[in-house]
Coordinates of C-alpha atoms and ligand atoms in Angstrom, one line a residue:
M1 CA 17.4 -39.7 53.5
L2 CA 21.0 -38.7 53.2
Q3 CA 21.3 -35.6 50.5
T4 CA 24.7 -36.4 50.0
E5 CA 27.1 -39.0 49.5
T6 CA 30.3 -37.9 51.9
P7 CA 30.8 -40.7 53.9
V8 CA 30.3 -38.4 57.9
P9 CA 33.5 -39.5 59.8
A10 CA 32.8 -41.4 63.4
R11 CA 31.1 -39.8 66.1
E12 CA 33.7 -39.7 68.7
E13 CA 36.7 -39.0 66.0
L14 CA 34.3 -36.1 65.1
I15 CA 34.4 -34.8 68.4
A16 CA 37.9 -35.8 69.4
T17 CA 38.8 -33.2 66.0
Q18 CA 36.5 -30.5 67.3
R19 CA 38.2 -30.3 70.1
E20 CA 41.9 -30.4 68.5
Y21 CA 40.8 -27.6 66.2
L22 CA 38.4 -25.4 67.0
F23 CA 38.8 -22.4 69.3
P24 CA 37.5 -24.2 73.0
S25 CA 35.1 -21.7 73.1
V26 CA 33.4 -23.0 71.0
G27 CA 30.8 -24.5 72.7
T28 CA 28.3 -27.0 72.5
Y29 CA 25.1 -28.2 74.3
Y30 CA 24.9 -31.8 76.7
R31 CA 27.5 -33.4 78.5
N32 CA 28.3 -35.9 75.8
P33 CA 28.0 -33.7 72.3
L34 CA 25.3 -34.4 70.0
V35 CA 26.5 -34.5 66.7
L36 CA 24.0 -33.9 63.8
V37 CA 24.5 -35.4 60.8
E38 CA 20.8 -34.4 58.9
G39 CA 17.9 -32.7 59.2
R40 CA 14.6 -32.8 57.3
G41 CA 11.1 -30.7 58.4
C42 CA 11.1 -30.9 62.5
W43 CA 13.5 -33.8 62.4
V44 CA 17.2 -34.3 62.8
T45 CA 19.4 -37.6 63.0
D46 CA 22.7 -38.1 65.2
A47 CA 25.4 -39.4 63.9
D48 CA 24.1 -43.0 65.5
G49 CA 20.9 -42.7 63.4
R50 CA 18.4 -41.0 66.1
K51 CA 16.0 -39.6 65.1
Y52 CA 15.1 -36.3 67.2
L53 CA 12.4 -33.6 67.3
D54 CA 13.7 -30.1 66.8
L55 CA 11.9 -27.7 69.1
F56 CA 15.4 -25.3 69.1
G57 CA 15.5 -25.2 65.5
G58 CA 18.9 -24.0 65.3
V59 CA 18.7 -21.2 67.6
L60 CA 15.4 -19.9 66.1
T61 CA 16.6 -19.7 62.6
T62 CA 15.5 -23.1 60.8
S63 CA 12.3 -21.4 60.3
L64 CA 10.6 -23.4 57.6
G65 CA 12.0 -26.5 59.2
H66 CA 15.5 -28.4 58.1
C67 CA 16.0 -28.9 54.6
H68 CA 12.8 -27.3 53.2
P69 CA 12.4 -28.7 49.3
E70 CA 11.4 -25.8 48.2
I71 CA 14.6 -23.2 49.8
V72 CA 17.1 -26.6 48.5
R73 CA 15.8 -26.2 45.0
V74 CA 16.2 -22.8 45.0
V75 CA 19.9 -22.4 46.8
Q76 CA 20.8 -25.2 44.7
E77 CA 19.6 -23.7 41.4
Q78 CA 21.5 -20.6 42.1
V79 CA 24.4 -21.8 43.5
A80 CA 25.1 -23.8 40.5
R81 CA 24.4 -20.5 38.0
L82 CA 26.2 -17.5 40.1
G83 CA 27.4 -18.2 43.7
H84 CA 29.2 -14.6 44.2
T85 CA 29.4 -11.1 42.8
S86 CA 29.7 -8.2 45.6
T87 CA 27.4 -5.6 45.7
L88 CA 29.3 -4.0 42.8
Y89 CA 27.0 -5.5 41.0
V90 CA 23.2 -5.7 40.0
T91 CA 21.8 -9.3 40.8
A92 CA 18.6 -10.3 40.6
P93 CA 18.5 -12.4 43.8
Q94 CA 19.6 -9.6 46.6
V95 CA 16.9 -7.0 44.0
E96 CA 14.0 -9.6 45.0
A97 CA 15.0 -9.8 48.8
A98 CA 15.1 -6.3 49.1
R99 CA 11.8 -5.9 47.5
R100 CA 9.7 -8.6 49.3
L101 CA 10.8 -7.4 52.8
A102 CA 9.7 -3.9 51.8
G103 CA 6.4 -6.0 51.5
I104 CA 6.4 -7.3 54.9
A105 CA 8.5 -4.7 57.0
P106 CA 5.9 -2.7 58.7
G107 CA 5.9 1.6 58.0
G108 CA 7.3 3.8 55.7
L109 CA 10.4 0.6 56.0
R110 CA 11.4 -0.2 52.5
R111 CA 14.9 0.3 51.7
T112 CA 17.7 -2.8 53.1
Y113 CA 21.5 -3.4 53.1
F114 CA 22.2 -6.8 53.2
S115 CA 24.8 -8.6 55.5
N116 CA 25.5 -12.1 56.3
S117 CA 25.4 -12.3 60.2
G118 CA 23.0 -10.2 63.1
S119 CA 26.0 -8.8 64.8
E120 CA 26.7 -6.9 61.8
A121 CA 23.1 -5.8 61.4
V122 CA 23.5 -4.5 64.6
E123 CA 26.5 -2.8 63.8
T124 CA 25.0 -1.3 60.5
A125 CA 21.8 -0.2 62.4
V126 CA 23.7 1.6 65.1
M127 CA 26.2 3.5 62.4
L128 CA 23.3 4.0 60.3
A129 CA 21.7 5.9 63.8
R130 CA 24.9 7.7 64.6
L131 CA 25.0 9.5 61.1
H132 CA 21.3 10.3 60.7
T133 CA 21.4 12.3 64.1
G134 CA 24.9 13.2 64.0
R135 CA 25.0 11.9 67.9
N136 CA 26.9 9.4 69.6
E137 CA 25.3 7.7 72.7
I138 CA 23.2 4.4 72.3
V139 CA 20.6 3.0 75.1
A140 CA 20.3 -0.4 75.2
L141 CA 18.7 -2.6 77.6
R142 CA 19.8 -4.7 80.5
H143 CA 19.4 -8.4 79.5
S144 CA 19.9 -7.7 76.0
Y145 CA 22.0 -10.1 73.7
A146 CA 23.2 -7.7 70.3
G147 CA 26.4 -10.2 68.5
R148 CA 29.8 -11.2 68.7
T149 CA 31.1 -7.8 67.7
V150 CA 33.2 -5.8 69.7
L151 CA 30.4 -3.1 69.5
G152 CA 27.6 -6.3 70.1
T153 CA 30.0 -7.9 72.9
E154 CA 29.1 -4.1 74.4
L155 CA 25.6 -3.9 73.5
T156 CA 25.4 -7.0 75.2
A157 CA 24.1 -6.9 78.6
Q158 CA 24.3 -10.6 80.1
A159 CA 28.6 -10.9 81.9
P160 CA 28.6 -14.5 80.7
W161 CA 28.7 -13.2 77.3
R162 CA 31.1 -10.0 77.6
P163 CA 34.0 -11.8 77.3
V164 CA 35.8 -8.3 77.7
G165 CA 34.0 -5.0 78.4
G166 CA 34.6 -1.0 78.4
L167 CA 36.0 -1.3 74.7
V168 CA 33.3 0.3 73.1
G169 CA 32.5 4.1 74.8
G170 CA 28.7 5.6 74.8
V171 CA 26.5 2.9 75.4
R172 CA 24.3 3.1 78.8
F173 CA 21.6 0.7 79.5
A174 CA 18.3 0.8 81.1
A175 CA 16.4 -1.7 83.2
S176 CA 14.8 -4.5 81.4
P177 CA 11.3 -4.8 81.1
Y178 CA 11.3 -8.2 83.1
P179 CA 8.0 -7.8 84.9
Y180 CA 9.2 -11.7 86.4
R181 CA 12.1 -9.9 87.7
S182 CA 11.1 -6.1 87.9
P183 CA 13.1 -3.9 90.1
F184 CA 10.0 -2.4 90.7
G185 CA 8.3 -4.7 92.7
D186 CA 4.6 -5.9 90.9
A187 CA 3.9 -2.4 89.3
G188 CA 1.0 -4.5 87.8
E189 CA -0.7 -2.6 85.3
D190 CA 1.7 0.1 85.7
A191 CA 4.6 -1.4 85.0
A192 CA 5.3 0.0 81.6
D193 CA 5.3 3.3 83.4
A194 CA 8.3 2.5 85.6
F195 CA 10.4 0.7 83.1
A196 CA 9.9 3.5 80.8
A197 CA 10.7 6.1 83.8
D198 CA 14.1 3.8 83.9
L199 CA 14.8 4.8 80.4
E200 CA 14.3 8.4 80.8
E201 CA 16.1 8.7 84.0
T202 CA 18.9 6.7 82.5
I203 CA 19.1 8.7 79.6
A204 CA 18.8 12.1 81.6
T205 CA 21.8 10.9 84.3
T206 CA 24.2 8.7 82.3
T207 CA 24.2 10.5 78.5
T208 CA 24.2 13.9 77.2
G209 CA 20.4 13.4 76.8
K210 CA 20.7 13.3 73.7
P211 CA 21.3 10.1 72.7
A212 CA 21.5 8.2 68.9
A213 CA 19.2 5.7 69.4
F214 CA 17.4 3.4 71.7
L215 CA 18.1 0.3 70.7
A216 CA 15.9 -2.7 71.8
E217 CA 14.9 -6.4 71.1
P218 CA 11.1 -6.5 71.1
I219 CA 11.3 -9.9 73.1
Q220 CA 14.9 -10.3 74.7
G221 CA 15.7 -14.3 72.9
V222 CA 18.9 -15.0 74.7
G223 CA 18.2 -13.1 77.7
G224 CA 15.6 -15.5 78.5
I225 CA 12.2 -14.3 76.7
I226 CA 11.7 -11.5 78.3
V227 CA 7.7 -9.9 77.2
P228 CA 7.8 -6.7 78.3
P229 CA 4.7 -4.9 79.7
P230 CA 2.3 -3.8 76.4
N231 CA 2.7 -0.4 76.3
Y232 CA 6.1 -0.1 77.2
F233 CA 7.2 0.3 73.5
R234 CA 5.3 2.8 73.0
K235 CA 6.2 4.8 75.9
A236 CA 10.1 4.0 75.3
A237 CA 9.5 5.1 71.6
E238 CA 7.6 8.2 72.4
I239 CA 10.9 8.7 75.1
I240 CA 13.7 8.4 72.7
R241 CA 11.8 10.5 69.4
R242 CA 11.2 13.0 71.3
L243 CA 14.9 13.9 72.9
G244 CA 15.8 13.7 69.5
G245 CA 17.1 10.0 68.6
L246 CA 15.8 7.1 66.9
F247 CA 14.4 3.5 68.0
I248 CA 16.6 0.6 66.9
A249 CA 14.4 -2.8 66.9
D250 CA 16.7 -5.4 67.1
E251 CA 14.4 -8.7 65.6
V252 CA 17.4 -10.3 64.6
Q253 CA 15.8 -12.9 67.2
T254 CA 12.3 -11.9 66.6
G255 CA 11.7 -11.4 63.2
M256 CA 9.8 -13.1 60.0
A257 CA 6.5 -14.2 62.1
R258 CA 8.3 -16.3 64.7
T259 CA 5.8 -14.2 67.3
G260 CA 2.7 -14.4 65.2
K261 CA 3.2 -11.4 63.5
W262 CA 6.0 -10.8 60.5
F263 CA 7.9 -8.2 62.9
A264 CA 7.3 -8.8 66.8
I265 CA 7.6 -5.0 67.5
E266 CA 3.9 -4.7 65.9
H267 CA 2.8 -6.6 69.0
F268 CA 3.4 -3.0 71.0
G269 CA 2.1 -0.9 67.9
V270 CA 5.1 1.0 67.2
V271 CA 6.9 1.2 63.8
P272 CA 10.8 1.8 64.9
D273 CA 12.9 3.8 63.0
I274 CA 15.3 1.2 61.9
M275 CA 15.1 -2.6 62.3
T276 CA 17.2 -5.7 62.2
V277 CA 16.9 -9.2 61.3
S278 CA 18.3 -12.2 60.9
K279 CA 18.2 -16.0 62.3
G280 CA 15.1 -16.8 60.3
I281 CA 15.3 -15.1 57.3
A282 CA 16.6 -17.1 55.1
G283 CA 15.4 -20.6 56.2
G284 CA 18.5 -21.5 57.9
F285 CA 21.4 -20.1 55.4
P286 CA 23.6 -17.2 56.4
A287 CA 22.2 -13.4 55.8
A288 CA 20.8 -10.5 57.7
A289 CA 19.2 -7.6 56.5
T290 CA 19.5 -3.7 58.4
I291 CA 16.3 -2.2 57.0
T292 CA 14.8 1.4 57.3
T293 CA 13.0 4.2 55.8
D294 CA 14.4 5.5 52.8
E295 CA 15.3 9.4 54.4
I296 CA 17.0 7.1 56.9
A297 CA 19.0 5.3 55.2
A298 CA 20.3 8.4 52.2
S299 CA 22.1 9.8 55.7
W300 CA 24.3 6.7 55.0
K301 CA 27.1 9.0 52.7
A302 CA 30.5 7.3 52.8
K303 CA 31.7 4.5 51.1
T304 CA 31.2 1.3 52.6
F305 CA 31.0 -2.5 51.1
S306 CA 30.5 -6.1 52.2
T307 CA 32.2 -8.7 50.4
F308 CA 29.2 -11.4 51.1
G309 CA 26.6 -9.0 51.9
G310 CA 23.4 -9.9 49.5
N311 CA 25.4 -13.1 48.1
P312 CA 22.9 -14.0 45.5
V313 CA 22.8 -17.8 46.6
S314 CA 22.0 -16.3 50.7
M315 CA 19.3 -14.3 48.9
A316 CA 17.4 -16.4 46.9
A317 CA 17.0 -18.3 50.0
V318 CA 15.7 -15.1 51.5
A319 CA 13.7 -14.5 48.8
A320 CA 11.7 -17.7 49.0
T321 CA 11.4 -18.0 52.2
I322 CA 9.5 -15.3 52.5
G323 CA 7.5 -16.7 49.4
V324 CA 7.1 -19.5 51.5
M325 CA 6.1 -18.0 54.5
E326 CA 3.6 -16.0 52.7
R327 CA 2.3 -19.1 51.1
E328 CA 2.0 -20.6 54.3
D329 CA 0.8 -18.3 56.5
A330 CA 3.6 -18.8 58.7
P331 CA 2.0 -15.5 61.0
G332 CA -0.8 -17.1 61.7
R333 CA 0.6 -20.6 62.2
A334 CA 2.9 -18.9 64.9
T335 CA -0.5 -18.0 67.0
V336 CA -1.9 -21.0 65.9
R337 CA 1.1 -23.4 66.5
G338 CA 2.7 -20.8 69.2
Q339 CA -0.9 -21.3 71.6
Q340 CA -1.0 -25.0 71.5
L341 CA 2.1 -25.1 73.1
R342 CA 1.4 -22.3 75.4
D343 CA -1.2 -24.0 76.7
G344 CA 0.9 -27.2 77.0
L345 CA 4.0 -25.6 79.1
E346 CA 1.1 -23.8 80.8
Q347 CA 0.1 -27.4 82.2
L348 CA 3.3 -29.0 83.0
A349 CA 3.9 -25.6 85.0
R350 CA 1.0 -26.5 87.1
Q351 CA 2.4 -29.6 87.4
Y352 CA 5.9 -28.7 88.9
E353 CA 6.2 -26.0 90.7
W354 CA 10.0 -25.0 90.1
I355 CA 8.9 -23.7 86.9
G356 CA 8.9 -20.2 88.0
E357 CA 7.3 -18.7 84.6
V358 CA 6.4 -19.6 81.6
R359 CA 6.3 -16.7 78.9
G360 CA 6.8 -16.0 75.4
L361 CA 4.4 -14.8 72.1
G362 CA 4.2 -17.4 68.7
L363 CA 6.0 -19.7 68.5
M364 CA 9.0 -18.3 70.8
Q365 CA 8.4 -19.5 74.0
A366 CA 10.1 -20.0 77.2
L367 CA 10.2 -21.7 81.3
E368 CA 12.1 -20.1 83.3
L369 CA 13.2 -22.3 86.0
V370 CA 13.7 -21.9 89.9
R371 CA 14.6 -23.2 92.6
D372 CA 11.6 -22.1 95.4
P373 CA 9.1 -20.1 93.1
R374 CA 8.6 -17.8 96.3
T375 CA 12.2 -17.1 95.8
K376 CA 12.4 -16.8 91.9
E377 CA 16.2 -18.2 92.7
P378 CA 17.3 -19.1 89.2
A379 CA 17.7 -22.9 88.9
P380 CA 20.4 -23.5 86.1
E381 CA 20.8 -26.6 87.1
R382 CA 17.3 -27.9 86.2
V383 CA 17.7 -26.8 82.8
G384 CA 20.8 -28.8 82.4
A385 CA 19.3 -31.4 83.7
L386 CA 16.1 -31.1 81.4
M387 CA 18.3 -31.1 78.7
E388 CA 19.9 -33.7 79.2
A389 CA 16.5 -36.0 79.9
A390 CA 15.2 -34.8 77.0
R391 CA 17.6 -35.6 75.0
E392 CA 17.0 -38.7 76.5
E393 CA 13.3 -39.0 75.3
G394 CA 14.8 -37.7 71.7
L395 CA 13.9 -33.8 71.9
L396 CA 15.6 -30.8 71.2
I397 CA 15.4 -27.7 73.6
G398 CA 17.7 -24.7 74.1
G399 CA 19.3 -22.3 77.1
A400 CA 18.6 -18.7 77.8
G401 CA 18.6 -15.9 80.6
L402 CA 21.1 -14.5 82.4
W403 CA 21.5 -16.9 84.8
G404 CA 20.7 -19.5 82.3
N405 CA 18.1 -20.9 84.4
V406 CA 15.6 -21.0 81.2
V407 CA 14.3 -23.1 78.8
R408 CA 14.0 -21.6 75.1
L409 CA 12.1 -23.2 72.5
G410 CA 11.4 -21.9 68.8
P411 CA 10.7 -24.5 66.4
S412 CA 9.9 -24.8 62.6
L413 CA 7.4 -22.3 62.2
L414 CA 6.1 -25.1 59.8
I415 CA 5.5 -27.3 62.9
S416 CA 2.3 -29.7 62.6
E417 CA 0.1 -30.2 65.8
A418 CA 0.5 -33.8 66.1
E419 CA 4.1 -32.6 66.1
V420 CA 3.7 -29.9 69.2
A421 CA 1.5 -32.4 71.0
D422 CA 4.9 -35.3 69.9
A423 CA 6.9 -32.4 71.4
L424 CA 4.7 -31.9 74.9
A425 CA 4.5 -35.7 75.2
R426 CA 8.2 -35.3 75.6
L427 CA 8.9 -32.7 77.4
G428 CA 6.0 -33.9 79.7
R429 CA 7.8 -37.3 80.3
A430 CA 11.8 -35.0 80.6
C431 CA 10.0 -33.2 83.4
D432 CA 8.9 -36.2 84.8
R433 CA 12.5 -38.3 84.9
I434 CA 14.1 -35.0 86.7
N435 CA 11.8 -34.4 89.5
Ligands
LIG501 C1 18.3 -10.6 68.8 C2 20.1 -10.1 68.4 N1 20.3 -9.8 67.9 C3 21.9 -10.0 67.8 C4 22.0 -10.9 67.7 C5 23.9 -11.7 66.5 O1 23.4 -12.2 65.3 P1 24.8 -13.0 65.3 O2 24.6 -14.3 65.7 O3 24.3 -13.8 63.9 O4 25.7 -12.4 65.0 C6 21.4 -12.4 68.3 C7 21.9 -13.8 67.9 O5 21.2 -14.4 68.9 C8 20.1 -12.0 68.5 O6 19.4 -12.9 69.1

């Protein structure tokens, strides 16, 4: 049922008007862009009234599905009571959101700075690491994505997402722990050693040897859902800490129960020094958090301010989202439904040799498509064709990867068993169509 009485202009008119007034760089999926007008749970409806099962969740952001009734209620109540104050005043929603985040964050991470986007959360984390260590250099990973600000772009190691380069100094990149395309060959059990050695060598050969921080996504999302070998982060954190730097886990995409734990870094047995969180944090509303320890947070002594950071409406959504996730055991559901999804994807990979690899954790899963499984040559054209075919089948899936050859899946954490089965059936038919 429509939540609003406001009439939606006709589909063609909307697309034409978008093309006239938005930056041409605002890209949309599909040859014929999809106009969405309504969403409920795992389902969205387009301007022609067609329904789609949404396996992409607004880029892994509508963590409780579309228009979760509790989030809608809390947001409506808050926007009618107090919509904005700035952080110069104390509000109950911001305090409650921070308290709840401290309750789910690992180790001594209990201090939060709120902002509005993942890019800002990363900026805050990097600035904080520099202030805390008195150092400047940051080591990140190739294939990473860190945002669209100047620093975020510079910390992003994928050429298509870097419209301009060389704007910020002091950023270096180590090899992505990407076993499927490892530059070190198939190192098997020792893969973590090879990737960690590359991190150490990168620091030794391209920095002063005294970096401020190592910044990494526990699973590289935009890069193609790249899951590092199990021991990688334990070794990487040991290296950066031995050299006096901090470990920043960029959990913007992987955090908030997505992978079956509250934060994906917990799969790797490491507690970061600073963590960034956004996307699923507020059930689809704009909010981001940089979370750290008391000691590190205290290093930021200069003035700082974010007009909309900590906005009461977004904060009410954060607190309510965590409440629903706890009540519904979102990590447990992501584990179980993630395994169901994974089993179905593995089944497809046995049928179609152009599915080079299935990977991911929990409800963050991917298919890497290749032209030939022996050469692993990326097949971005197949991702395009599969997305179109899936749309025909009433299924939304996303893309990823440096070469655009990865299918990215990240539905609502509350997706049901029947919906996962339905999605797999639709995806199977879409695969069949393009075979
Ligand atoms: C890991 C990671 N960091 C940072 C960002 C930037 O977030 P935003 O688009 O909210 O600025 C993203 C966005 O996809 C991300 O995946």
